Coordinates of C-alpha atoms in Angstrom, one line a residue:
M1 CA 72.9 105.9 50.7
L2 CA 76.1 106.9 52.3
D3 CA 78.2 104.4 54.2
Y4 CA 81.7 104.0 55.7
V5 CA 84.4 101.4 54.9
F6 CA 86.8 100.8 57.8
W7 CA 90.2 99.5 56.7
P8 CA 92.8 98.0 59.1
I9 CA 96.2 99.6 58.8
N10 CA 98.0 96.2 59.0
L11 CA 96.4 95.1 55.8
L12 CA 98.4 97.6 53.9
K13 CA 101.6 95.7 54.6
R14 CA 99.8 92.4 53.7
E15 CA 98.6 93.9 50.5
D16 CA 102.2 94.8 49.5
D17 CA 103.3 91.2 50.2
L18 CA 100.5 89.7 48.1
R19 CA 101.1 92.1 45.2
Q20 CA 104.5 90.6 44.6
R21 CA 102.8 87.4 43.5
G22 CA 100.9 89.2 40.8
D23 CA 97.4 88.0 41.8
E24 CA 94.2 90.0 41.8
L25 CA 93.2 90.7 45.3
V26 CA 89.7 90.7 47.0
A27 CA 88.7 92.4 50.2
I28 CA 86.4 90.5 52.5
G29 CA 84.5 92.5 55.2
I30 CA 81.7 92.2 57.7
K31 CA 78.7 94.3 58.4
S32 CA 75.9 94.2 61.0
K33 CA 72.5 95.6 60.5
D34 CA 73.2 99.2 61.3
S35 CA 77.0 99.4 61.1
G36 CA 79.4 100.3 58.3
F37 CA 81.6 97.8 56.4
V38 CA 84.7 96.6 58.3
V39 CA 87.4 95.0 56.2
L40 CA 88.6 91.8 57.8
D41 CA 91.2 90.5 55.4
I42 CA 92.4 90.5 51.7
Y43 CA 93.0 87.4 49.6
P44 CA 94.1 86.4 46.1
V45 CA 91.2 85.6 43.9
D46 CA 92.4 82.0 43.5
N47 CA 91.8 81.4 47.3
L48 CA 88.1 82.2 46.8
K49 CA 87.5 79.7 44.1
G50 CA 84.6 77.4 45.1
V51 CA 84.0 79.6 48.2
K52 CA 80.5 81.2 48.5
I53 CA 80.6 84.2 50.8
R54 CA 77.5 84.5 52.9
V55 CA 76.0 87.2 55.2
P56 CA 77.3 88.8 57.4
Y57 CA 80.5 88.6 55.2
Y58 CA 80.7 90.6 52.0
V59 CA 83.1 91.1 49.1
I60 CA 83.8 94.8 49.5
G61 CA 86.3 95.4 46.7
R62 CA 88.8 94.2 44.2
S63 CA 92.3 95.3 43.2
D64 CA 94.2 94.6 40.0
A65 CA 97.8 93.5 40.7
N66 CA 99.0 95.3 37.6
S67 CA 97.6 98.6 38.6
L68 CA 100.1 101.4 39.0
K69 CA 98.0 103.4 41.3
S70 CA 98.7 103.5 45.0
W71 CA 96.3 102.7 47.8
P72 CA 93.3 103.3 47.9
R73 CA 93.0 104.3 44.2
N74 CA 94.0 100.8 43.2
W75 CA 90.9 99.4 44.8
Q76 CA 87.4 99.3 43.1
F77 CA 84.7 99.0 45.7
E78 CA 81.6 97.0 44.9
L79 CA 79.1 98.5 47.3
E80 CA 76.4 99.4 44.8
K81 CA 74.9 95.9 45.0
Y82 CA 74.5 96.4 48.7
G83 CA 72.5 99.7 48.2
V84 CA 75.5 102.0 48.9
D85 CA 75.8 105.0 46.5
E86 CA 78.7 106.7 48.2
S87 CA 81.3 105.6 50.7
Y88 CA 84.1 107.1 52.7
L89 CA 87.3 105.1 53.5
V90 CA 88.5 105.2 57.2
K91 CA 91.7 103.6 58.3
F92 CA 92.1 102.3 61.9
K93 CA 94.6 100.5 64.0
E94 CA 93.3 97.1 65.0
P95 CA 92.7 97.0 68.8
K96 CA 94.2 93.9 70.6
L97 CA 91.8 92.6 73.1
K98 CA 94.5 90.5 74.8
L99 CA 96.2 93.8 75.6
M100 CA 92.9 95.4 76.7
E101 CA 92.8 97.8 73.7
F102 CA 89.6 99.1 72.3
Y103 CA 87.8 102.2 71.0
S104 CA 84.9 104.0 72.8
L105 CA 82.7 106.9 71.9
E106 CA 82.5 108.1 75.5
P107 CA 85.2 108.3 78.2
L108 CA 85.6 105.2 80.2
S109 CA 84.2 105.5 83.7
L110 CA 86.5 104.7 86.6
E111 CA 83.6 104.6 89.0
L112 CA 80.8 102.2 89.5
P113 CA 77.7 103.1 87.5
E114 CA 75.4 103.6 90.5
K115 CA 78.0 105.9 92.1
V116 CA 78.2 108.0 89.0
V117 CA 74.5 108.8 89.4
E118 CA 74.7 109.3 93.2
N119 CA 77.8 111.5 93.1
S120 CA 77.3 113.3 89.8
T121 CA 77.8 117.0 89.8
N122 CA 77.6 119.7 87.1
E123 CA 81.4 119.8 86.9
G124 CA 81.9 116.1 86.9
E125 CA 79.5 115.3 84.0
D126 CA 80.7 118.0 81.6
L127 CA 82.7 115.8 79.1
Q128 CA 80.3 112.8 79.2
Q129 CA 77.0 114.8 79.2
N130 CA 78.2 117.1 76.3
A131 CA 78.9 114.0 74.2
M132 CA 75.6 112.5 75.2
K133 CA 73.7 115.7 74.3
L134 CA 75.4 115.8 70.9
W135 CA 74.6 112.3 69.9
S136 CA 71.1 112.3 71.5
H137 CA 70.0 115.0 69.0
P138 CA 67.5 113.5 66.5
R139 CA 69.7 114.7 63.6
F140 CA 72.6 112.5 64.8
E141 CA 70.7 109.6 66.1
S142 CA 71.1 107.4 63.0
N143 CA 74.8 108.3 62.6
D144 CA 75.4 107.6 66.3
R145 CA 73.9 104.1 66.0
K146 CA 75.8 103.3 62.8
L147 CA 79.1 104.6 64.3
R148 CA 78.5 102.8 67.6
D149 CA 77.8 99.5 65.9
S150 CA 80.9 100.0 63.7
I151 CA 83.0 100.6 66.8
V152 CA 81.7 97.3 68.2
L153 CA 82.9 95.4 65.2
I154 CA 86.2 97.2 65.2
N155 CA 86.8 96.3 68.9
I156 CA 86.3 92.6 68.2
Y157 CA 88.1 92.7 64.9
F158 CA 90.5 89.8 65.6
K159 CA 87.6 87.7 67.1
Q160 CA 85.6 88.3 63.9
L161 CA 88.7 87.4 61.8
R162 CA 89.1 84.1 63.6
K163 CA 85.4 83.4 63.1
L164 CA 85.8 84.1 59.4
H165 CA 88.6 81.5 59.3
A166 CA 86.6 79.1 61.3
D167 CA 83.6 79.4 58.8
Y168 CA 85.9 79.2 55.8
P169 CA 88.9 77.0 56.6
S170 CA 90.4 77.6 53.1
L171 CA 91.0 81.2 54.1
R172 CA 92.8 80.4 57.3
R173 CA 96.2 82.0 58.0
E174 CA 98.4 81.7 61.1
F175 CA 98.9 84.7 63.3
E176 CA 101.0 83.3 66.1
N177 CA 104.6 82.3 65.7
K178 CA 106.1 79.1 67.1
P179 CA 107.4 80.6 70.4
T180 CA 104.0 82.0 71.2
L181 CA 102.3 78.7 70.4
L182 CA 104.8 76.9 72.7
I183 CA 104.2 79.4 75.5
N184 CA 100.4 79.0 75.2
K185 CA 100.7 75.1 75.2
F186 CA 102.9 75.3 78.3
K187 CA 100.4 77.6 80.0
S188 CA 97.5 75.2 79.2
Y189 CA 99.5 72.3 80.5
I190 CA 100.4 74.0 83.7
F191 CA 96.8 75.1 84.4
S192 CA 95.5 71.5 83.8
T193 CA 97.8 69.8 86.3
K194 CA 96.5 68.7 89.7
I195 CA 99.1 70.7 91.6
W196 CA 97.8 74.0 90.0
K197 CA 94.2 73.0 90.8
F198 CA 95.1 72.3 94.4
I199 CA 96.9 75.6 94.8
R200 CA 94.0 77.4 93.2
T201 CA 91.5 75.7 95.6
V202 CA 93.6 76.7 98.6
L203 CA 93.8 80.3 97.3
Y204 CA 90.0 80.3 96.9
Y205 CA 89.4 79.2 100.5
I206 CA 91.9 81.7 101.8
A207 CA 90.1 84.4 99.9
L208 CA 86.8 83.3 101.4
I209 CA 88.2 83.3 104.9
I210 CA 89.5 86.8 104.4
C211 CA 86.2 88.0 103.0
A212 CA 84.3 86.4 105.9
C213 CA 86.6 88.1 108.5
A214 CA 86.3 91.5 106.6
T215 CA 82.5 91.2 106.5
S216 CA 82.4 90.6 110.2
V217 CA 84.5 93.7 110.9
L218 CA 82.3 95.8 108.6
T219 CA 79.2 94.6 110.5
I220 CA 80.8 95.9 113.8
L221 CA 82.1 99.2 112.4
N222 CA 78.8 100.1 110.7
R223 CA 76.4 99.5 113.6
H224 CA 73.9 102.3 113.9
I225 CA 74.6 102.9 117.6
P226 CA 77.4 103.9 117.7
Q227 CA 78.7 104.1 114.1
I228 CA 82.4 104.1 114.8
I229 CA 83.5 105.1 111.3
N230 CA 81.9 108.6 111.8
I231 CA 84.1 109.4 114.8
S232 CA 87.4 107.6 114.0
A233 CA 89.7 108.0 111.0
T234 CA 91.3 104.6 111.9
A235 CA 87.9 102.9 111.8
Q236 CA 87.2 104.6 108.5
Q237 CA 90.5 103.3 107.0
I238 CA 89.8 99.8 108.3
D239 CA 86.3 100.0 106.8
L240 CA 87.8 101.0 103.4
R241 CA 90.3 98.1 103.4
C242 CA 87.7 95.6 104.4
R243 CA 85.4 96.7 101.6
Q244 CA 88.3 96.4 99.1
Y245 CA 89.3 92.9 100.3
C246 CA 85.6 91.8 100.0
Y247 CA 85.4 93.2 96.5
F248 CA 88.6 91.7 95.1
P249 CA 87.1 88.2 94.5
V250 CA 84.1 89.7 92.8
Q251 CA 86.4 91.8 90.5
Y252 CA 88.5 88.7 89.8
L253 CA 85.4 86.7 88.8
K254 CA 84.1 89.5 86.6
I255 CA 87.5 89.9 84.9
S256 CA 88.4 86.2 84.5
R257 CA 85.1 84.7 83.7
D258 CA 82.8 87.6 83.0
V259 CA 80.5 86.6 85.9
N260 CA 77.6 88.9 86.7
F261 CA 76.2 89.3 90.2
K262 CA 72.6 90.2 90.7
R263 CA 73.3 92.0 94.0
Q264 CA 76.1 93.9 92.5
A265 CA 74.0 95.1 89.6
P266 CA 73.9 98.9 89.3
R267 CA 70.8 100.7 90.6
I268 CA 70.4 103.3 88.0
R269 CA 67.5 105.5 87.3
S270 CA 65.9 104.8 83.9
N271 CA 65.8 108.5 82.9
S272 CA 69.3 109.4 84.0
V273 CA 71.8 110.6 81.5
A274 CA 74.5 108.7 83.4
S275 CA 72.6 105.4 82.9
A276 CA 72.7 105.9 79.2
L277 CA 76.4 106.7 79.4
Q278 CA 77.3 103.6 81.5
L279 CA 75.0 100.9 80.1
R280 CA 76.4 101.0 76.6
D281 CA 77.3 98.2 74.3
D282 CA 80.4 99.4 72.6
L283 CA 82.8 97.9 75.1
P284 CA 84.4 94.7 74.0
F285 CA 83.6 93.1 77.3
E286 CA 81.3 94.6 79.9
N287 CA 83.5 94.3 83.0
Y288 CA 86.6 95.9 81.6
P289 CA 86.3 98.9 84.0
D290 CA 86.6 96.5 86.9
Y291 CA 90.0 95.4 85.5
I292 CA 91.2 99.0 85.9
R293 CA 89.7 99.5 89.3
M294 CA 91.1 96.2 90.6
Y295 CA 94.6 96.8 89.5
N296 CA 94.5 100.4 90.5
T297 CA 93.6 99.4 94.0
V298 CA 96.3 96.7 94.1
W299 CA 98.9 99.3 93.0
L300 CA 97.7 101.8 95.6
I301 CA 97.9 99.2 98.4
F302 CA 101.5 98.4 97.5
N303 CA 102.3 102.1 97.2
D304 CA 100.7 102.6 100.6
L305 CA 103.0 99.9 102.1
S306 CA 106.0 101.6 100.3
F307 CA 105.2 104.9 101.8
G308 CA 104.8 103.1 105.1
F309 CA 108.3 101.8 104.9
M310 CA 109.6 105.3 104.1
L311 CA 107.7 106.8 107.0
T312 CA 108.9 104.0 109.3
A313 CA 112.5 104.8 108.4
Y314 CA 112.0 108.5 109.0
L315 CA 110.3 107.9 112.4
Y316 CA 113.0 105.4 113.4
E317 CA 115.9 107.7 112.5
N318 CA 114.4 110.9 114.1
G319 CA 112.5 109.2 116.9
D320 CA 114.4 111.0 119.8
Y321 CA 113.9 114.4 118.2
I322 CA 110.2 113.8 117.5
V323 CA 109.6 112.6 121.0
D324 CA 111.3 115.6 122.6
R325 CA 109.6 118.2 120.4
S326 CA 106.2 116.5 120.6
S327 CA 106.3 116.3 124.4
R328 CA 107.1 120.0 124.7
F329 CA 104.5 120.9 122.2
I330 CA 101.7 118.9 123.9
Q331 CA 102.6 120.4 127.3
W332 CA 102.7 123.9 125.9
S333 CA 99.7 124.0 123.5
L334 CA 97.2 121.9 125.4
Y335 CA 97.9 123.2 128.9
E336 CA 100.1 126.2 129.3
A337 CA 99.1 128.2 126.2
L338 CA 95.4 127.2 126.6
K339 CA 95.5 128.2 130.2
V340 CA 97.0 131.6 129.5
L341 CA 94.5 132.2 126.7
T342 CA 91.5 131.4 129.0
Q343 CA 92.8 133.6 131.7
N344 CA 93.4 136.5 129.4
L345 CA 89.8 136.3 128.0
A346 CA 88.5 137.3 131.4
R347 CA 90.9 140.3 131.6
N348 CA 89.4 142.6 128.9
P349 CA 91.5 141.3 125.9
F350 CA 92.5 143.8 123.2
G351 CA 91.2 146.6 125.5
I352 CA 87.6 145.5 125.1
K353 CA 85.5 146.1 128.2
L354 CA 83.9 142.7 129.1
N355 CA 81.4 141.7 131.8
L356 CA 83.7 140.8 134.7
E357 CA 81.4 138.4 136.5
M358 CA 80.5 136.4 133.3
G359 CA 84.1 136.4 132.1
N360 CA 85.3 135.1 135.4
F361 CA 82.6 132.4 135.5
L362 CA 83.4 131.1 132.0
S363 CA 87.1 131.4 132.6
E364 CA 86.9 129.4 135.8
L365 CA 84.7 126.8 134.1
F366 CA 87.1 126.3 131.3
L367 CA 90.2 126.4 133.6
W368 CA 88.6 123.6 135.6
V369 CA 88.1 121.6 132.4
I370 CA 91.7 122.2 131.5
E371 CA 93.0 121.0 134.8
I372 CA 90.8 117.9 134.8
S373 CA 91.7 116.9 131.3
Y374 CA 95.4 117.6 132.0
L375 CA 95.4 115.5 135.1
T376 CA 93.3 112.8 133.4
Y377 CA 95.3 112.0 130.3
I378 CA 97.1 115.0 128.7
K379 CA 99.8 114.8 131.4
Y380 CA 100.5 111.2 130.5
F381 CA 100.5 111.9 126.8
A382 CA 103.0 114.8 127.4
D383 CA 105.3 112.4 129.3
P384 CA 108.4 111.6 127.0
E385 CA 108.2 107.9 127.8
N386 CA 104.5 107.7 126.7
V387 CA 105.2 109.8 123.6
K388 CA 108.0 107.4 122.8
R389 CA 105.5 104.5 123.1
V390 CA 103.1 106.3 120.8
V391 CA 105.9 106.8 118.2
K392 CA 106.8 103.1 118.5
L393 CA 103.1 102.3 117.8
L394 CA 103.1 104.5 114.8
I395 CA 106.3 102.8 113.5
Q396 CA 104.8 99.4 113.9
T397 CA 101.6 100.4 112.2
S398 CA 103.4 102.1 109.4
Y399 CA 105.6 99.1 108.8
T400 CA 102.8 96.6 108.9
F401 CA 99.7 98.3 107.4
G402 CA 101.1 101.3 105.5
A403 CA 101.2 105.1 105.7
T404 CA 97.4 105.6 105.6
F405 CA 96.8 103.7 108.8
T406 CA 99.6 105.7 110.5
L407 CA 98.1 109.0 109.4
A408 CA 94.6 107.8 110.5
L409 CA 96.0 106.9 114.0
F410 CA 97.7 110.3 114.1
I411 CA 94.3 112.0 113.3
D412 CA 92.7 110.1 116.1
F413 CA 95.4 111.1 118.5
I414 CA 94.9 114.7 117.5
S415 CA 91.1 114.3 118.1
I416 CA 91.7 112.8 121.6
L417 CA 94.3 115.4 122.6
T418 CA 92.2 118.4 121.5
F419 CA 89.1 117.1 123.2
P420 CA 89.2 120.0 125.7
I421 CA 89.2 122.5 122.8
S422 CA 86.2 120.8 121.4
I423 CA 84.4 121.1 124.7
F424 CA 85.2 124.8 125.0
Y425 CA 84.0 125.3 121.4
H426 CA 80.7 123.5 121.9
I427 CA 80.0 125.4 125.1
S428 CA 80.8 128.8 123.7
C429 CA 79.0 127.9 120.5
K430 CA 75.8 127.0 122.4
L431 CA 75.9 130.3 124.4
Y432 CA 76.6 132.3 121.3
S433 CA 73.9 130.7 119.1
F434 CA 71.4 130.9 122.0
Q435 CA 72.1 134.6 122.6
I436 CA 72.0 135.5 118.9
N437 CA 68.6 133.8 118.5
V438 CA 67.1 135.4 121.5
M439 CA 68.4 138.9 120.5
V440 CA 67.0 138.5 117.0
S441 CA 63.6 137.5 118.5
L442 CA 63.6 140.5 120.8
F443 CA 64.6 142.7 117.9
Y444 CA 61.5 141.5 116.1
L445 CA 59.5 142.3 119.2
F446 CA 60.4 146.0 119.0
R447 CA 59.2 146.1 115.4
G448 CA 55.9 144.4 116.3
K449 CA 56.7 141.1 114.7
K450 CA 57.4 137.6 115.7
R451 CA 58.9 134.5 114.1
N452 CA 56.3 131.8 113.0
I453 CA 58.2 128.5 113.5
L454 CA 55.5 126.4 111.9
R455 CA 55.1 128.4 108.7
K456 CA 58.8 129.5 108.7
R457 CA 58.1 133.2 108.2
I458 CA 57.8 136.5 110.1
D459 CA 54.3 137.5 111.1
Y460 CA 53.0 140.8 112.5
K461 CA 52.1 140.7 116.2
F462 CA 50.7 143.3 118.7
F463 CA 52.5 143.2 122.1
D464 CA 51.3 144.8 125.4
L465 CA 53.4 147.5 127.1
D466 CA 54.6 145.2 129.9
Q467 CA 55.8 142.7 127.2
L468 CA 57.7 145.5 125.4
L469 CA 59.3 146.6 128.7
M470 CA 60.4 143.1 129.6
G471 CA 61.7 142.5 126.1
T472 CA 63.7 145.8 126.3
L473 CA 65.3 144.9 129.6
L474 CA 66.3 141.4 128.4
F475 CA 67.6 142.8 125.1
I476 CA 69.8 145.4 127.0
I477 CA 71.1 142.7 129.3
L478 CA 72.0 140.4 126.4
L479 CA 73.5 143.2 124.4
F480 CA 75.9 144.1 127.2
L481 CA 76.8 140.4 127.7
F482 CA 77.3 139.8 124.0
P483 CA 80.9 141.1 123.8
T484 CA 82.0 138.6 126.5
V485 CA 80.3 135.7 124.8
L486 CA 81.7 136.8 121.4
A487 CA 85.3 137.0 122.8
F488 CA 85.2 133.4 124.1
Y489 CA 83.4 132.2 121.0
S490 CA 85.8 133.8 118.6
A491 CA 88.9 132.5 120.5
Y492 CA 87.8 128.9 120.7
T493 CA 86.2 128.8 117.3
T494 CA 89.6 129.9 115.9
L495 CA 91.3 127.1 117.8
R496 CA 88.7 124.6 116.6
I497 CA 89.1 125.7 112.9
I498 CA 92.9 125.3 113.2
V499 CA 92.6 121.8 114.6
L500 CA 90.0 121.0 111.9
A501 CA 92.2 122.3 109.2
V502 CA 95.0 120.0 110.3
E503 CA 92.7 117.0 110.3
L504 CA 91.2 117.9 106.9
L505 CA 94.7 118.2 105.4
L506 CA 95.7 114.8 106.7
E507 CA 92.3 113.3 105.6
S508 CA 92.9 114.7 102.1
L509 CA 96.4 113.1 102.1
I510 CA 94.9 109.8 103.1
A511 CA 92.3 110.1 100.3
L512 CA 95.0 110.9 97.8
I513 CA 97.0 107.8 98.7
N514 CA 93.9 105.6 98.7
H515 CA 92.2 106.8 95.5
F516 CA 94.9 108.2 93.3
P517 CA 94.2 107.0 89.7
L518 CA 97.8 105.7 89.3
F519 CA 97.0 102.7 87.1
A520 CA 94.9 104.8 84.8
L521 CA 97.7 107.3 84.4
L522 CA 100.2 104.5 83.7
L523 CA 97.9 103.0 81.1
K524 CA 97.5 106.4 79.4
L525 CA 101.3 106.8 79.2
K526 CA 101.9 103.2 78.0
D527 CA 99.0 102.7 75.6
P528 CA 96.2 105.2 75.2
L529 CA 94.0 102.6 73.5
R530 CA 93.6 100.8 76.9
I531 CA 91.9 103.8 78.5
P532 CA 89.9 105.6 75.8
G533 CA 88.3 108.9 76.3
G534 CA 86.5 109.1 72.9
I535 CA 87.5 109.0 69.2
Y536 CA 88.4 111.6 66.6
Y537 CA 89.1 111.6 62.8
R538 CA 92.2 112.9 61.1
F539 CA 92.5 113.7 57.4
D540 CA 95.6 112.0 55.9
E541 CA 96.8 112.8 52.4
V542 CA 98.1 109.9 50.4
D543 CA 99.4 109.8 46.8
D544 CA 97.6 111.6 44.0
N545 CA 96.1 114.0 46.5
E546 CA 93.8 111.4 47.8
I547 CA 92.3 112.2 51.3
V548 CA 91.6 109.4 53.7
L549 CA 90.1 109.5 57.1
T550 CA 92.1 107.9 60.0
L551 CA 90.3 106.8 63.1
H552 CA 92.2 107.7 66.3
N553 CA 91.6 107.0 69.9
K554 CA 91.4 110.0 72.2
P555 CA 93.0 109.2 75.6
M556 CA 90.9 109.9 78.7
P557 CA 91.5 113.5 79.9
V558 CA 93.5 113.7 83.1
G559 CA 90.8 116.0 84.5
L560 CA 88.2 113.2 84.1
M561 CA 90.5 110.8 86.0
F562 CA 90.5 113.2 88.9
R563 CA 86.8 113.9 88.8
Q564 CA 86.4 112.4 92.3
Y565 CA 89.0 114.9 93.7
K566 CA 87.2 117.8 92.0
A567 CA 84.0 116.8 93.7
L568 CA 85.9 116.4 97.0
M569 CA 87.6 119.8 96.7
S570 CA 84.2 121.3 95.8
S571 CA 82.6 119.7 98.8
L572 CA 85.4 121.0 101.1
Q573 CA 85.1 124.5 99.7
T574 CA 81.3 124.5 100.1
N575 CA 81.4 123.2 103.7
Y576 CA 84.5 125.1 105.0
L577 CA 85.7 127.9 102.6
S578 CA 82.6 129.5 101.2
P579 CA 80.6 132.6 102.1
K580 CA 77.8 130.1 103.1
A581 CA 80.3 128.5 105.6
L582 CA 81.3 131.9 107.0
K583 CA 77.6 132.9 107.4
H584 CA 77.0 129.5 109.2
V585 CA 79.9 130.3 111.7
L586 CA 78.6 133.9 112.3
K587 CA 75.2 132.5 113.1
G588 CA 76.7 130.2 115.7
G589 CA 76.4 127.0 113.7
K590 CA 78.7 124.1 114.6
V591 CA 81.8 123.4 112.5
I592 CA 82.3 119.6 112.6
M593 CA 84.2 116.9 110.7
Q594 CA 81.7 115.2 108.3
R595 CA 83.9 112.2 107.7
Q596 CA 81.2 110.1 106.1
K597 CA 80.2 112.8 103.7
L598 CA 83.9 113.5 103.0
Y599 CA 84.5 109.9 102.0
S600 CA 81.2 109.3 100.1
V601 CA 82.7 110.5 96.9
L602 CA 85.9 108.5 97.3
Y603 CA 84.0 105.3 97.8
S604 CA 82.9 105.5 94.2
T605 CA 84.8 102.4 93.1
L606 CA 83.3 100.1 95.8
P607 CA 79.7 98.8 96.2
D608 CA 77.6 99.9 99.2
N609 CA 77.3 96.3 100.6
P610 CA 79.8 93.4 100.2
L611 CA 78.6 90.3 98.4
P612 CA 77.3 87.6 100.8
I613 CA 79.8 84.8 101.5
H614 CA 77.5 82.0 100.4
E615 CA 77.0 83.6 97.0
L616 CA 80.7 84.3 96.6
Y617 CA 81.4 80.7 97.5
D618 CA 79.1 79.4 94.8
K619 CA 80.6 81.6 92.2
L620 CA 84.2 80.6 93.1
I621 CA 83.3 76.9 93.1
N622 CA 81.5 77.2 89.7
N623 CA 84.5 79.1 88.4
K624 CA 86.8 76.4 89.7
T625 CA 85.0 73.6 88.1
T626 CA 84.7 75.2 84.7
D627 CA 88.5 75.7 84.3

C-alpha cells in the first residue's frame, strides 16, 4: 500500500539542534483512518523510555546521530508494520491557526453558501467545478479522501502537537517565550475584571438596540406595496447598511465562539455541486469565511467614510462653480433643449416627411408636460439658491454617511429631474409597441394567418373580403403614421438610454465601493496561507540527488475574488448591451432600471433575512456568561 509522510519544515532546524547532542532521534506522528502520516515532533530515544505510544500516534522513523547522510536519507522509516509498502515524503510549512493560516483543496468562498447556489453561473463556477469534477472521478475518490483528511490534520498541526504533549507530559516542550506568556496573562487578567465585563455588557446592549432599529427600517423599506428599494437608490443603500449592521453581531458570535444559528443555516440543494464545495470538512474552523466577510465589510465602510471626506472637501472647495454650472445645465437640458427637440420633431426632422396632424398633437402634448413639470419643480431645482441647498445636503450626507449615500442621493435627484423624459419615453414606447403589434397582426392577415395567443403559435385562417379590405385600410393608415411615431420613439428612447447609462455608471461605482474585496486582496499580499485557493506540489532536490515533494498553498486567484463583478457585468451586458437587448428595444419593449436584480448578486455576503432580536439576545447573553 502506498502512503504519504508529511514532514513539518520547522522540524529540520530542531533536528539539527538535537543532533549536536549525539542522541538517536525518533519521529512521532499522527494518522487518522483515511489520512497519511503527519509527523508531529522528533525526540531523543531517551525521552521515550517508559513511554508507550498509543493510537492515533505512531513511531514513524528513526535516525542515527552518527549518520553522515543528510535529510531525509538519514531517516529510516518504520511503516511496514503499519501495512505501508511504499511512502513518499512531503514537506509542508506548519499553518498557524492564531494567524488564520490553513490549507484548502478548493478556493475559499467569499460568499454565503446559499448565495453561491442562487447566483452561480457558468463563468463563476469554473475553478471550483473543475476541481470538483476532477476529484469526484471514481479513480481519484480514494486519493481525494486521503488527501483531504491529511489536510485536516495539517491544518490543526499545533493543536494535535499540544494534545500529544498533554497525553504524554514527558514529551512536553515550551513554544511561547516569556514576553508572550506575560502578554497572554495580562490579557486574561484584563478580560476577567468587572470593568471589562461591564463595558462588554454595555456594548452588547448597544449592538442589540442598533439591530432592533435596523430591523425596523428594513421592515419599512421592504413592504410589498410599495417596495421603496426598487425605486430609490438611497433606500437601497440604507437597506444594505441595515442588513450589514444586523449581520455584524452574528458574524462576531460565529468568529469568537463558533456559534451556529439554525435560521442562518444555508439552504443548499442536496444534489448541487456548490453544496459539495461549500460544506466540506477541511477547514480548521467552519466559520472562517465569516471572518473575511466581516472585516472586509468593516474596511469598506471605513473606506466609504474616507471617500466621503474627500468628496466633501471637493464639493466644499468648488461649491460655487458646481452651483453655477448645475443651475445652467438643468435649465438648458430639462427645459430649453428638451423644448427645442420636441418642437423640431413636429417639423419634419432630417428631411423626413411626417404626419403633420399627429406630429403636432404629440408635440403639443409633450410641450404641455414640459411646461407643467418646469413650473412644478424643475424651475425651483434650477434656481441657484436651491441648487446651493442641494449641494449643502450632499456635503452633509457625504461627511456623515460616506460617498455611497451621496452618490445614491445624486442618482435619486437625476431620477426626479428626468421624470418628464421618462413620461415621454413611456408614452412613445406605448404608441410604438402598440403600432408594431397591430401592423404585424395585419401583415399576418394578408397571408391568411393569425396569431394564436393561447397556444403561442401562428395558425392558418380564412378571412372574408370585407375583413381583408378593412385590414388593408388600417395597415395603410398605420404604415403612413409609423415614421412619425418612430421619430418620437427614437428621440426619447435615446434620451432615456443616456439617463439610464449615467445611473448605471453611478450604481456600478456604488457597488464597487460597497463590495470591493479589499480585505481579501490585502490578505493575499500579506500572507497567501490566510486565503487559500488550492494546493500544489513542487519537486525539491536535496543532497545526494534526493527528490522531495513540498506542499505549497496556492493563493486564491484574483478573478475568483471578483466573481461577483463578473456576474454583475455579465448581467448588465445581457440586459443592456446585447443583441437581445437591441431586439427588445426595436420591438418596443421598455428599458428600465432593474435595481433589485442589479444588486441581487452583490448581496451574496448577506443573508436574506436578519436574525430575530430575541434569538440574537439569547446568543449574546450566553456568549457573555461563558467568557
